[in-house]
Coordinates of C-alpha atoms in Angstrom, one line a residue:
M1 CA 0.0 0.2 0.0
S2 CA 1.4 3.7 -1.0
R3 CA 1.5 6.2 2.2
V4 CA -1.7 8.3 2.4
Y5 CA -1.6 12.1 2.9
N6 CA -2.2 12.0 6.7
F7 CA -3.5 15.7 7.9
S8 CA -4.0 14.1 11.9
A9 CA -3.6 17.0 14.6
G10 CA -1.2 14.4 16.0
P11 CA 0.1 12.0 16.5
A12 CA 1.0 13.4 12.7
V13 CA 3.2 13.1 9.9
L14 CA 6.7 12.5 10.2
P15 CA 8.9 13.4 7.4
E16 CA 9.5 10.0 5.0
E17 CA 13.3 10.2 5.2
V18 CA 13.4 10.2 8.9
L19 CA 11.2 7.1 9.2
K20 CA 13.6 5.4 6.1
E21 CA 16.4 6.0 8.3
A22 CA 15.1 4.8 11.8
A23 CA 14.2 1.7 9.9
A24 CA 17.5 1.2 8.6
E25 CA 19.1 1.4 12.0
M26 CA 16.2 -0.7 13.4
L27 CA 17.9 -3.9 14.0
D28 CA 21.5 -1.9 14.3
Y29 CA 22.1 1.3 15.5
K30 CA 25.8 2.5 14.5
G31 CA 27.5 -0.8 15.1
T32 CA 26.0 -1.5 18.6
G33 CA 24.2 -4.5 17.2
M34 CA 20.9 -3.7 19.1
S35 CA 17.8 -1.1 18.6
V36 CA 18.3 2.1 20.4
M37 CA 14.7 0.7 21.7
E38 CA 16.8 -2.1 23.7
M39 CA 19.8 0.1 24.4
S40 CA 20.4 1.0 28.0
H41 CA 19.6 5.1 28.5
R42 CA 22.9 4.7 30.8
S43 CA 25.0 3.8 27.8
K44 CA 27.8 5.8 25.8
A45 CA 26.0 5.4 22.7
Y46 CA 22.5 6.8 24.5
Q47 CA 24.0 9.5 26.1
A48 CA 25.5 10.5 22.4
I49 CA 22.0 10.6 21.2
I50 CA 20.4 12.9 23.5
D51 CA 23.5 15.6 24.1
E52 CA 23.2 15.7 20.2
A53 CA 19.5 16.1 19.7
E54 CA 19.8 18.8 22.7
A55 CA 22.5 20.5 20.7
D56 CA 20.6 20.6 17.4
L57 CA 17.6 21.9 19.1
R58 CA 19.4 25.0 20.7
D59 CA 21.2 25.5 17.1
L60 CA 18.0 25.7 15.8
L61 CA 16.4 28.2 18.0
N62 CA 19.4 29.7 19.0
I63 CA 18.5 29.0 22.7
P64 CA 20.9 31.1 25.1
D65 CA 23.0 29.3 27.8
N66 CA 20.9 30.5 30.5
Y67 CA 17.4 28.3 29.3
K68 CA 17.7 24.7 30.1
V69 CA 16.3 22.0 27.5
L70 CA 14.3 19.2 29.1
F71 CA 12.7 16.5 27.2
L72 CA 10.1 15.2 29.7
Q73 CA 7.2 12.6 29.4
G74 CA 3.4 13.1 30.5
G75 CA 2.6 15.0 27.6
A76 CA 1.8 19.0 27.8
S77 CA -1.1 17.9 30.0
Q78 CA 1.0 17.2 32.8
Q79 CA 2.6 20.3 32.4
F80 CA -0.7 22.0 33.2
A81 CA -0.3 21.1 36.9
M82 CA 3.6 21.0 36.5
I83 CA 4.1 24.5 35.4
P84 CA 2.0 26.1 38.4
M85 CA 3.8 23.6 41.0
N86 CA 7.3 25.1 39.8
L87 CA 6.3 28.4 38.9
M88 CA 3.7 29.9 40.8
K89 CA 6.0 31.3 43.8
N90 CA 3.3 34.2 45.0
G91 CA 0.5 31.8 44.2
V92 CA -0.9 34.0 41.6
A93 CA -0.8 33.7 37.6
D94 CA -2.7 35.2 34.8
Y95 CA -4.3 32.9 32.0
I96 CA -5.3 34.4 28.2
V97 CA -7.8 31.6 27.3
T98 CA -7.8 30.9 23.2
G99 CA -9.4 27.5 23.1
Q100 CA -9.6 23.9 25.2
W101 CA -6.2 23.2 26.0
A102 CA -5.6 26.6 27.4
K103 CA -8.9 26.3 29.2
K104 CA -7.4 23.5 30.4
A105 CA -4.3 24.4 31.8
Y106 CA -6.1 27.4 33.5
Q107 CA -8.5 25.3 35.2
E108 CA -5.5 22.8 36.6
A109 CA -3.7 25.9 37.6
C110 CA -6.8 27.2 39.8
M111 CA -6.2 23.7 41.9
Y112 CA -2.6 25.5 42.9
G113 CA -3.2 28.9 43.4
K114 CA -4.9 32.2 42.4
A115 CA -5.6 31.5 38.5
N116 CA -7.1 34.8 36.7
K117 CA -8.5 34.4 33.3
I118 CA -7.5 38.0 32.2
A119 CA -8.8 38.0 28.4
S120 CA -10.9 34.9 26.6
S121 CA -12.1 34.3 22.9
E122 CA -14.7 31.5 24.1
D123 CA -17.5 34.0 23.5
E124 CA -17.1 33.3 19.4
T125 CA -16.2 29.6 19.6
F126 CA -12.5 30.6 20.1
S127 CA -12.3 32.0 16.5
Y128 CA -10.3 34.6 17.2
I129 CA -7.6 36.0 19.6
P130 CA -8.3 38.7 21.9
D131 CA -6.4 41.9 21.9
C132 CA -3.5 41.6 24.5
S133 CA -1.9 44.7 24.3
D134 CA -3.2 46.3 27.3
L135 CA -4.4 43.4 30.2
P136 CA -5.4 44.0 33.7
I137 CA -1.8 41.7 34.3
S138 CA -1.9 41.0 38.0
E139 CA 0.7 43.0 40.4
D140 CA 1.6 39.9 41.8
A141 CA 1.1 37.2 39.1
D142 CA 4.2 34.9 38.8
Y143 CA 3.8 34.6 34.8
V144 CA 1.0 34.8 32.1
Y145 CA 0.4 31.7 30.2
I146 CA -1.0 31.3 26.3
C147 CA -1.1 28.6 24.1
E148 CA 0.3 30.3 21.2
N149 CA -1.3 27.5 18.4
N150 CA -4.5 26.7 19.0
T151 CA -4.7 23.4 17.3
I152 CA -8.4 22.8 17.5
Y153 CA -9.4 26.1 16.7
G154 CA -6.8 27.2 14.0
T155 CA -5.5 30.5 15.4
K156 CA -2.3 31.5 16.4
F157 CA -0.6 34.7 18.3
K158 CA 0.9 36.9 15.6
T159 CA 2.1 39.3 18.2
L160 CA 2.9 38.1 21.9
P161 CA 0.8 39.5 24.6
N162 CA 2.1 42.7 26.4
T163 CA 2.9 41.0 29.9
K164 CA 4.0 44.2 31.4
G165 CA 7.4 42.8 32.7
K166 CA 6.2 39.3 33.7
V167 CA 7.2 36.2 32.9
L168 CA 5.4 35.0 29.9
V169 CA 5.0 30.6 29.4
S170 CA 3.9 29.6 26.4
D171 CA 2.4 26.0 24.9
V172 CA 3.9 26.0 21.5
S173 CA 2.9 22.1 21.2
S174 CA 1.3 22.7 17.8
C175 CA 3.9 25.3 16.0
F176 CA 6.9 24.0 17.4
L177 CA 9.7 24.7 15.1
S178 CA 7.4 25.4 12.4
E179 CA 9.2 29.4 12.3
P180 CA 12.0 31.1 14.2
M181 CA 11.0 32.0 17.4
D182 CA 12.8 34.3 20.0
V183 CA 13.5 31.9 23.2
T184 CA 14.3 35.4 25.2
K185 CA 11.0 36.7 25.1
Y186 CA 9.4 33.4 27.1
G187 CA 10.4 32.5 30.6
M188 CA 9.4 28.9 29.7
I189 CA 8.3 27.3 26.4
Y190 CA 7.4 23.7 26.0
G191 CA 5.3 21.9 23.8
G192 CA 4.5 18.0 22.7
V193 CA 6.3 16.6 20.2
Q194 CA 3.8 14.5 18.6
K195 CA 2.7 17.4 15.8
N196 CA 6.2 18.7 14.3
I197 CA 8.9 16.6 15.7
G198 CA 8.1 13.1 16.9
P199 CA 6.1 10.4 17.9
A200 CA 4.0 11.0 20.7
G201 CA 5.2 10.5 24.3
V202 CA 7.7 13.3 24.5
V203 CA 7.4 17.0 25.7
I204 CA 9.9 19.9 25.6
A205 CA 10.5 22.1 28.0
I206 CA 12.7 24.9 27.5
I207 CA 13.3 26.9 31.0
R208 CA 15.2 30.2 32.0
E209 CA 17.6 29.2 34.9
D210 CA 16.4 31.3 37.4
L211 CA 13.2 30.2 37.2
I212 CA 14.2 26.6 38.3
T213 CA 14.4 26.3 42.0
E214 CA 14.0 24.1 45.1
D215 CA 11.1 26.5 45.7
T216 CA 8.3 24.6 44.4
L217 CA 4.7 24.0 46.1
P218 CA 4.3 21.8 48.9
G219 CA 3.6 18.4 48.2
T220 CA 4.8 18.6 44.4
P221 CA 6.1 15.2 43.9
T222 CA 9.9 14.6 43.0
M223 CA 9.0 13.7 39.5
L224 CA 7.3 17.0 38.8
K225 CA 10.0 19.1 39.9
Y226 CA 12.0 20.8 36.8
K227 CA 15.4 21.0 39.1
I228 CA 15.3 17.3 39.6
H229 CA 15.1 16.9 35.7
V230 CA 17.8 19.5 35.0
D231 CA 20.4 17.8 38.0
N232 CA 19.9 14.5 36.3
G233 CA 20.1 15.9 32.6
S234 CA 16.7 14.8 32.0
M235 CA 17.5 11.2 33.0
Y236 CA 16.4 11.2 36.8
N237 CA 14.4 8.1 35.4
T238 CA 14.7 6.1 32.0
P239 CA 13.4 9.1 29.6
P240 CA 11.1 8.2 26.4
A241 CA 14.6 7.2 24.9
Y242 CA 13.2 6.1 21.3
G243 CA 11.4 9.1 20.8
I244 CA 14.0 11.5 21.9
Y245 CA 16.1 9.9 19.5
I246 CA 13.3 10.5 16.5
C247 CA 13.1 14.1 17.6
G248 CA 16.7 14.1 17.3
K249 CA 16.5 13.1 13.3
V250 CA 14.0 15.5 12.7
F251 CA 16.1 18.5 14.0
K252 CA 18.5 16.9 11.7
W253 CA 16.0 16.8 8.9
I254 CA 15.0 20.6 9.5
K255 CA 18.6 21.9 9.4
K256 CA 18.8 19.9 6.4
M257 CA 16.0 21.7 4.8
G258 CA 17.6 25.1 6.1
G259 CA 16.5 25.6 9.1
L260 CA 13.2 27.5 10.6
T261 CA 13.3 30.4 8.0
A262 CA 13.0 28.0 5.5
M263 CA 10.6 25.9 7.3
K264 CA 8.3 29.1 7.4
E265 CA 8.3 29.7 4.0
H266 CA 7.1 26.5 3.1
N267 CA 4.6 26.2 6.0
E268 CA 3.6 30.0 4.2
K269 CA 3.3 28.6 0.9
K270 CA 1.0 25.4 2.0
A271 CA -1.4 27.6 4.0
K272 CA -1.7 30.1 1.2
I273 CA -2.6 27.3 -1.0
L274 CA -5.5 25.8 0.9
Y275 CA -6.7 29.8 2.6
D276 CA -6.9 31.0 -1.0
F277 CA -9.2 28.1 -2.5
L278 CA -11.4 28.9 1.2
D279 CA -11.7 32.4 0.7
Q280 CA -12.8 32.2 -2.8
S281 CA -14.8 29.1 -2.6
K282 CA -18.6 28.5 -2.7
L283 CA -18.9 25.4 -0.8
F284 CA -16.3 25.8 2.0
K285 CA -15.5 28.0 4.5
G286 CA -12.6 28.4 6.7
T287 CA -13.8 29.6 10.3
V288 CA -11.1 31.7 11.9
R289 CA -10.6 35.3 11.8
A290 CA -8.2 35.9 8.8
E291 CA -5.6 38.2 10.8
D292 CA -5.4 35.3 13.4
R293 CA -5.2 32.1 11.2
S294 CA -2.5 29.2 12.0
L295 CA -0.3 28.1 9.7
M296 CA -0.6 24.7 11.1
N297 CA -4.0 24.1 11.9
V298 CA -6.8 24.9 9.0
P299 CA -10.4 24.2 10.4
F300 CA -13.2 24.6 7.9
V301 CA -16.9 23.8 7.1
T302 CA -19.5 23.4 4.3
G303 CA -22.3 24.6 6.7
S304 CA -24.2 21.4 6.4
D305 CA -23.1 18.5 8.7
E306 CA -24.5 15.9 5.8
L307 CA -22.0 17.1 3.5
D308 CA -19.2 17.8 6.1
A309 CA -19.9 13.9 6.6
K310 CA -19.7 13.4 3.0
F311 CA -16.9 15.3 2.3
V312 CA -14.6 13.1 5.7
K313 CA -15.7 10.1 3.8
E314 CA -14.8 10.4 0.3
A315 CA -11.4 12.3 1.1
K316 CA -10.6 9.2 2.9
E317 CA -11.3 7.1 0.3
A318 CA -9.3 9.2 -1.9
G319 CA -6.3 9.0 0.5
F320 CA -6.7 11.9 2.3
E321 CA -6.5 10.9 6.2
N322 CA -8.1 12.6 9.6
L323 CA -9.9 15.3 8.0
K324 CA -12.5 15.3 10.4
G325 CA -12.4 18.1 13.0
H326 CA -12.0 17.7 16.7
R327 CA -15.1 16.0 18.1
S328 CA -16.0 19.5 20.6
V329 CA -16.2 21.6 17.0
G330 CA -17.2 19.2 14.0
G331 CA -16.3 20.1 10.6
M332 CA -12.9 19.3 8.8
R333 CA -9.5 20.4 9.9
A334 CA -6.4 19.7 8.0
S335 CA -3.0 20.0 9.7
I336 CA -0.5 21.1 7.6
Y337 CA 2.5 20.3 9.9
N338 CA 6.3 21.1 8.9
A339 CA 6.4 17.0 7.4
M340 CA 3.4 18.0 5.0
P341 CA 4.8 18.1 1.3
I342 CA 3.1 20.7 -0.3
E343 CA 1.9 18.4 -3.0
G344 CA -0.2 16.9 -0.4
V345 CA -2.6 20.5 0.2
E346 CA -2.3 20.9 -3.6
K347 CA -4.0 17.8 -4.0
L348 CA -6.4 18.3 -1.2
V349 CA -7.4 21.3 -3.1
A350 CA -7.9 19.6 -6.2
F351 CA -9.8 17.6 -4.2
M352 CA -12.3 19.8 -2.6
K353 CA -12.8 21.8 -5.6
K354 CA -14.0 18.5 -7.6
F355 CA -16.4 17.7 -4.6
E356 CA -17.7 21.4 -4.7
E357 CA -18.6 21.0 -8.2
E358 CA -20.1 17.6 -7.8
N359 CA -22.0 19.0 -4.4
A360 CA -22.7 22.5 -5.2

């Protein structure tokens, strides 16, 4: 069977050459006589894998020396608790709620201190990013929290909020490494890797050194302390070893493709093909305010549940997988992460045109 065009929001499409390389090394990684899957995380061979992965990530993002890089488990969802446990020194944090995941993070933070919802776009089903130029930032807030790209709703912060000097914490799960970013504007960024970077099971956190202290909320489990993971080089316990190895390969692939500037161009080109079609289509329409559109996740609808279902079914038969929208919003969503080739988007648009002619 030939490979499909996989528009899944995550776990998502990975670069084909990375998969082929991993397949070639499956039984014998660089003469060790074993797979990375079977390798001790305490071995020299594995230490080299994780060190190189970190070095390449630092290179791609120009991560300054005073930021620590952690490869953790528990997905982005575990960070919803870990962040307040480690960073809520005054017991106060401000949250900007622009989607399901930011909302979950906010609800989790409420369990650990005073979480303030200082802006939200829930009034219009999260279809836009609120104006964050002059928000009521709490004087004693330990940090201001955002989810930078909203996978379910297809919105993206094009301008970071004015945090009035407070630390910015950002969940970048679905836009991680899709374009250049200035790490110094954040106290912490983190993301699950299963969208742009690797297989599910790894979350990468990049945290400014001064935020990592022994001073965590009482009762914080050892496994949920950033300092423990920093002091042990992400190896306090057995890390998600194979997942990190694949992430490392994807970092190399991105570098080979020309780095994050090239990635951004590639992603803008793909998104433009799809948005341009949606903007002139009589049948399909995008659901997000134009200026807040994500380059990664493109939700759209026909306006009829029956037609939406028909489209998803016929698209699957034509080799376009995972176009059904998130269960909370319905409709369709095409996730066009780094590894989605341009021809995948071109073929999808050609299919949509044909569908529109047949169902006008």
